[in-house]
XYZ file of C-alpha atoms in Angstrom:
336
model
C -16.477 12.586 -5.739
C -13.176 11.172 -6.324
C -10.267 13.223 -6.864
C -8.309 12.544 -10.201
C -6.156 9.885 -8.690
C -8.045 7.406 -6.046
C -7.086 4.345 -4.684
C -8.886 2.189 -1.664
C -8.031 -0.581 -0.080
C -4.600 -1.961 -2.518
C -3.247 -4.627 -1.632
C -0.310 -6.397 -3.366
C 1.975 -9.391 -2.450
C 5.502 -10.813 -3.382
C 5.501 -14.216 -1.990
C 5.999 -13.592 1.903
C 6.196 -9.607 1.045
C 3.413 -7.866 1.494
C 4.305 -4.698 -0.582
C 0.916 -2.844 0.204
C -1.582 -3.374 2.964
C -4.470 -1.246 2.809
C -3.145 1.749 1.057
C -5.882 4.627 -0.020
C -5.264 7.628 -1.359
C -7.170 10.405 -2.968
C -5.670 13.113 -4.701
C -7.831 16.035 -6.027
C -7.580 17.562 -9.647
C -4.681 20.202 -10.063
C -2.865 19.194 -7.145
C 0.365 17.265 -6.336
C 0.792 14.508 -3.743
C 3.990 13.559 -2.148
C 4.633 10.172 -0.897
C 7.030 9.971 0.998
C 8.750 6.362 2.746
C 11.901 4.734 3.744
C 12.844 2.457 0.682
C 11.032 -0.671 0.682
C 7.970 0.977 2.143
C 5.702 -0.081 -0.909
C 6.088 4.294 -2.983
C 7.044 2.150 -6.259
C 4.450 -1.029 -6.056
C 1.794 1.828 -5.119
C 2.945 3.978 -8.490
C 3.070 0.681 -10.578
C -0.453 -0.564 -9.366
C -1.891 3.159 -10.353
C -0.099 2.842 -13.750
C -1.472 -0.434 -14.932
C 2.297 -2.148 -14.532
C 1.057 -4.422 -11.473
C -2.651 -5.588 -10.938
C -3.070 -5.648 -7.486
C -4.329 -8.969 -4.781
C -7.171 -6.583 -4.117
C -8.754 -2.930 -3.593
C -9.607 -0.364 -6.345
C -8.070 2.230 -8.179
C -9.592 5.134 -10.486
C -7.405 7.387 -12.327
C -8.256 10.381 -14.724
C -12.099 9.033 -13.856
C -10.898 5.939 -15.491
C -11.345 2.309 -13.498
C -7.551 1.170 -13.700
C -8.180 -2.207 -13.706
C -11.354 -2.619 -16.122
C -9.844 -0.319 -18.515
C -5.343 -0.045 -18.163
C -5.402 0.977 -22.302
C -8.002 3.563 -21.544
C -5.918 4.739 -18.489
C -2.417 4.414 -20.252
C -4.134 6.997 -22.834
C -4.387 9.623 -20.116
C -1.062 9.623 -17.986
C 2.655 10.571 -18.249
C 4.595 7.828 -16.284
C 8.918 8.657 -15.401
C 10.245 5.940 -13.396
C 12.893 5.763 -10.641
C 15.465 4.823 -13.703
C 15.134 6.447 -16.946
C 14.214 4.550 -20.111
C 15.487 5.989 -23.414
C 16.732 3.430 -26.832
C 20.477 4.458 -26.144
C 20.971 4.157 -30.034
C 18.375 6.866 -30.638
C 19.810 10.683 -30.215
C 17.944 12.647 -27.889
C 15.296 14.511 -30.458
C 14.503 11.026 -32.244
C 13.247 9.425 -28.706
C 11.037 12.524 -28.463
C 10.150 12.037 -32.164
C 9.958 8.356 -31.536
C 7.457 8.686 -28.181
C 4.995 11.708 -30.030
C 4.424 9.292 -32.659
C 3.511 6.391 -30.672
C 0.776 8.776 -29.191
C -0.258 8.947 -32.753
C 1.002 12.756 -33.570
C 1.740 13.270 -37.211
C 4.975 13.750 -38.048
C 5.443 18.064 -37.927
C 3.481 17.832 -34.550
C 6.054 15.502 -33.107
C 9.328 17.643 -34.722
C 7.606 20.150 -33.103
C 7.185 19.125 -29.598
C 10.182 17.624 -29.776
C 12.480 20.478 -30.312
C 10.037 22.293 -27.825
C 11.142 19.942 -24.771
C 14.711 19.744 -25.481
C 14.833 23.544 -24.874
C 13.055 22.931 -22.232
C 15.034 20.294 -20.417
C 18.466 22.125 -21.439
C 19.342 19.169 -24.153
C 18.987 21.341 -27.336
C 22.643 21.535 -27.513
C 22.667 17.590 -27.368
C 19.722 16.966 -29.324
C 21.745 15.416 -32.393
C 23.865 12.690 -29.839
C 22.625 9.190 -29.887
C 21.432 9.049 -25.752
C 24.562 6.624 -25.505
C 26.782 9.134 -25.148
C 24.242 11.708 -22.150
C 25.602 11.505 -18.884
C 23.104 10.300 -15.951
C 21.458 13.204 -15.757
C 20.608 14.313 -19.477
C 18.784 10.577 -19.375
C 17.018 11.311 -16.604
C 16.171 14.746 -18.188
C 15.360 13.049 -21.324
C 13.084 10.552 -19.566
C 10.844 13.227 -18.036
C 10.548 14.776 -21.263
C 9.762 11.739 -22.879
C 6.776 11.309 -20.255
C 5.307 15.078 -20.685
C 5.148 13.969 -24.954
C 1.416 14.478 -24.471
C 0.552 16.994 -22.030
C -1.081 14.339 -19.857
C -3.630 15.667 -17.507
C -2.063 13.387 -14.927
C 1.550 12.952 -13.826
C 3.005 9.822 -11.892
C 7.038 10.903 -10.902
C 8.998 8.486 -9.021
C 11.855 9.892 -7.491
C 12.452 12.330 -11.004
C 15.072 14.065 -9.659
C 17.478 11.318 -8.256
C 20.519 12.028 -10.136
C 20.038 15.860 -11.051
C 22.650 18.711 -10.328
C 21.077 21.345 -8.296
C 20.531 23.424 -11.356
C 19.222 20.808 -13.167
C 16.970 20.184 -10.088
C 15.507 23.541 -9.906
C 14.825 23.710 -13.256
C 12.428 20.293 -12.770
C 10.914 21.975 -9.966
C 9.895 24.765 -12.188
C 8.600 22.515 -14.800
C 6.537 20.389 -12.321
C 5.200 23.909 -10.924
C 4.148 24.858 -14.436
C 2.617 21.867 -15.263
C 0.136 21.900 -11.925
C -0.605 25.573 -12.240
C -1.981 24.210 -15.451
C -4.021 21.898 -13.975
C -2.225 18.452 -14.014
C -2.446 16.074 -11.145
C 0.957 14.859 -10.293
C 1.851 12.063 -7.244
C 5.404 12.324 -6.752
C 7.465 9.676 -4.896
C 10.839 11.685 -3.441
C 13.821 10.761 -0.866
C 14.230 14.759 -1.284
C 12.361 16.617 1.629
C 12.923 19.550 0.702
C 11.335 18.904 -2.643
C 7.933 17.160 -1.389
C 8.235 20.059 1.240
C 8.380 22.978 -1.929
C 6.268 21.006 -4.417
C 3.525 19.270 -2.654
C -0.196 20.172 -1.563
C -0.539 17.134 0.481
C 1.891 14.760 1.760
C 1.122 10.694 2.579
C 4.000 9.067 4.574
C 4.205 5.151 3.799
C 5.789 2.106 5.987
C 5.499 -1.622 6.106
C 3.204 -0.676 2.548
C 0.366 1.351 4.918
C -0.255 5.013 4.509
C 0.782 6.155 8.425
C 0.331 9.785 7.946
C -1.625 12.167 5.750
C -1.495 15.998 5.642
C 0.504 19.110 4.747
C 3.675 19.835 5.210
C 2.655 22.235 7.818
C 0.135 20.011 9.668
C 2.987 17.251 9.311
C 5.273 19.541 11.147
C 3.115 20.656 13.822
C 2.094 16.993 14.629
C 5.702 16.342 15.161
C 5.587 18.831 17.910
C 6.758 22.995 18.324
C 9.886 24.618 17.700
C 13.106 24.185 18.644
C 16.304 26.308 19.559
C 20.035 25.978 18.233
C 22.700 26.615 19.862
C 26.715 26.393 18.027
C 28.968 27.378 20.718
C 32.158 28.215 20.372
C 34.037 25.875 22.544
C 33.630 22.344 22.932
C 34.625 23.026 26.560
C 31.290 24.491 26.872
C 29.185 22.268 26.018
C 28.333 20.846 29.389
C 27.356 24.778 30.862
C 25.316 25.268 27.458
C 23.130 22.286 27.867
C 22.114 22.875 31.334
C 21.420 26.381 30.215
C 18.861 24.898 27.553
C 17.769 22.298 30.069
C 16.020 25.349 32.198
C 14.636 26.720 28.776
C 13.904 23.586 27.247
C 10.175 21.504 26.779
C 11.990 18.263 26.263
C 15.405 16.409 25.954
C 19.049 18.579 24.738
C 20.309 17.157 21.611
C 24.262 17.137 21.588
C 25.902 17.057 18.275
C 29.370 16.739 19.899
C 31.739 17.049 16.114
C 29.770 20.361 15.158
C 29.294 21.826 19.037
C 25.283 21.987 18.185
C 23.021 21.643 20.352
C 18.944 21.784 20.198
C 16.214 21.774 22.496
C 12.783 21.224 22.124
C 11.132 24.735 23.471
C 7.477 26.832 23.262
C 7.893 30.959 23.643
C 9.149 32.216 19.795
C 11.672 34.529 19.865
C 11.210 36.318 23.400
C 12.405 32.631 24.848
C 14.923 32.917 21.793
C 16.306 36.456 23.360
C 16.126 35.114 27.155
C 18.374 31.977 25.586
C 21.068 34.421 24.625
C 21.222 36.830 27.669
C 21.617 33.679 29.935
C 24.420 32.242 28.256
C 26.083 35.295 27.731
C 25.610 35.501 31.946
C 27.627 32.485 31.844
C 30.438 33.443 29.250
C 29.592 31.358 26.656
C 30.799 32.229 23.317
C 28.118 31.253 21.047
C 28.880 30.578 16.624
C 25.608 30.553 15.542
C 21.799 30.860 17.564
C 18.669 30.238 16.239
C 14.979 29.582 16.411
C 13.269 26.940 14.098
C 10.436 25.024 13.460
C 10.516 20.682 12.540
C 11.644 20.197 8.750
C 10.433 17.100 7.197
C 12.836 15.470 8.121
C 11.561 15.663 11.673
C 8.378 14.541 10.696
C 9.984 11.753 8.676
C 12.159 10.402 11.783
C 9.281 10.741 14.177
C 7.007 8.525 12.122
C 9.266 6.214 10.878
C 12.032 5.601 13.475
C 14.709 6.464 10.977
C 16.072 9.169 8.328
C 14.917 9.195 5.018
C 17.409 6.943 3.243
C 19.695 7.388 0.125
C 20.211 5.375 -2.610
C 23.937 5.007 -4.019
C 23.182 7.180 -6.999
C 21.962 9.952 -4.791
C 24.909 9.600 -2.732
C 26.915 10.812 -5.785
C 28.099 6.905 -6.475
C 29.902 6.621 -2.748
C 29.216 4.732 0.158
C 27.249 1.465 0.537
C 24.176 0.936 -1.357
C 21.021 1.143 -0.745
C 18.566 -1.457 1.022
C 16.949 -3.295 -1.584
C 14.510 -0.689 -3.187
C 11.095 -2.836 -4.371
C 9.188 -5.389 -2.637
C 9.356 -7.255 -5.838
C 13.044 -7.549 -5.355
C 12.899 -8.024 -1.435
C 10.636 -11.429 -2.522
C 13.179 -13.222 -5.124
């Protein structure tokens, strides 16, 4: 039987673009999915064609048990949507969008006050509740936004990207939220550039490219598919560099990575921490002052380079406003 959100077979295409090829998914009741891809990869067209905002070229989708394309109103009824950018009426304070959103779901008028003040306290915005949204920084929209979407209690969640923008407190607190929500038995697909987030938050984890799924799993069988652990070496002098990587050559399962501007270096290697012991007495053989040792398995991030040929990728927000933006984020965009 399906899970609570099931897709098979989507396709969608911009013009030349095509956004998503193939893309199936299945995620069962109570549990939250991660998809994670480099932008572009077809995360957003997959989350729009799920949420009745795109109908796609072809394939199937049921959510909540409810056919998304024979019956969007039916399917709109049952899930929260918060989008990569957050969308609050700027000239409404904070507790009247809340207010404004219950009573489009039909609450009466004390229900809505009610819930209302209940997620502002939530989201740390009771303090702002009274401001028109205008006047919120990034980050109380964004926080604002999410409430807006959890109005209802849906039983399931779509999240894409929720926590671009947030502090770290701010962040944690979302985590917490999203935690609570699950162990209640909502179904949540997240979309995330954050690893460590899909890494802490999700069940099962689909990696996306070229708008294909390319990997499916846990974070653990993710990891172990990207291959064993691996050793880290800081030494002390850059002069050493050279002796510590053919040290970790006749120790290692694979090539020495040389971070030259932090004197790291790491090394593919099978044996836990006996290897991790035999590591240190042969360097100290060799007078190598060593900063920092230690044994680790792949992060995400790993996984994420070794499937995808690059690092996950930033956009300019989440690069604190600095740098150079972003590749262009949406197929939709990629096709004008």
């Amino acid at each position: 039987m399906p899970g609570a959100i099931y897709a098979e077979g989507l396709v969608k295409t911009f013009g030349e673009v095509r956004a998503l090829d193939g893309v199936d998914l299945d995620v069962p009741e109570g549990t939250v999915l991660g998809l994670l891809g480099p932008n572009g990869a077809g995360k957003t067209t997959t989350v729009r064609v799920l949420t009745t905002l795109l109908q796609p070229d072809s394939g199937r989708a049921v959510v909540a048990g409810i056919d998304v394309l024979k019956h969007p109103n039916e399917v709109r009824r049952s899930i929260g949507l918060s989008g990569q950018f957050a969308a609050v009426d700027e000239y409404l304070t904070g507790r009247e969008n809340l207010q404004m959103v219950a009573r489009l779901y039909q609450m009466n008028a004390k229900a809505a006050k009610a819930r209302a003040a209940e997620l502002l306290e939530r989201f740390n915005l009771a303090d702002a509740a009274d401001r028109t949204a205008k006047t919120y920084s990034g980050g109380m929209r964004r926080r604002l936004d999410l409430a807006a979407a959890l109005v209802v209690r849906p039983p399931v969640m779509f999240m894409d990207e929720p926590t671009t923008g947030l502090d770290p407190r701010n962040r944690q607190a979302l985590w917490d939220v999203i935690e609570e929500l699950v162990a209640g038995g909502t179904t949540l697909l997240l979309t995330t550039q954050y690893l460590e987030e899909a890494d802490r938050l999700a069940h099962d984890i689909c990696v996306v490219d070229h708008g294909k799924v390319i990997a499916r799993g846990t974070s653990d069988q993710l990891k172990a598919r990207t291959g064993g652990e691996r050793v880290e070496v800081v030494v002390h002098e850059r002069g050493h560099i050279a002796t510590a990587r053919e040290v970790l050559a006749g120790f290692g399962k694979g090539e020495t990575t040389v971070e030259e501007h932090t004197r790291k270096l790491i090394v593919p290697v099978t044996g836990g921490a006996r290897l991790l012991a035999e590591v240190i007495r042969e360097l100290d053989s060799r007078g190598i002052e060593i900063d920092d040792i230690g044994l680790r398995r792949p992060t995400l991030d790993d996984v994420f380079i070794s499937l995808t040929g690059h690092a996950a990728e930033l956009t300019l927000e989440e690069n604190g406003g600095t740098g150079t933006p972003a590749p262009v984020r949406t197929p939709e965009e990629a096709a004008k």
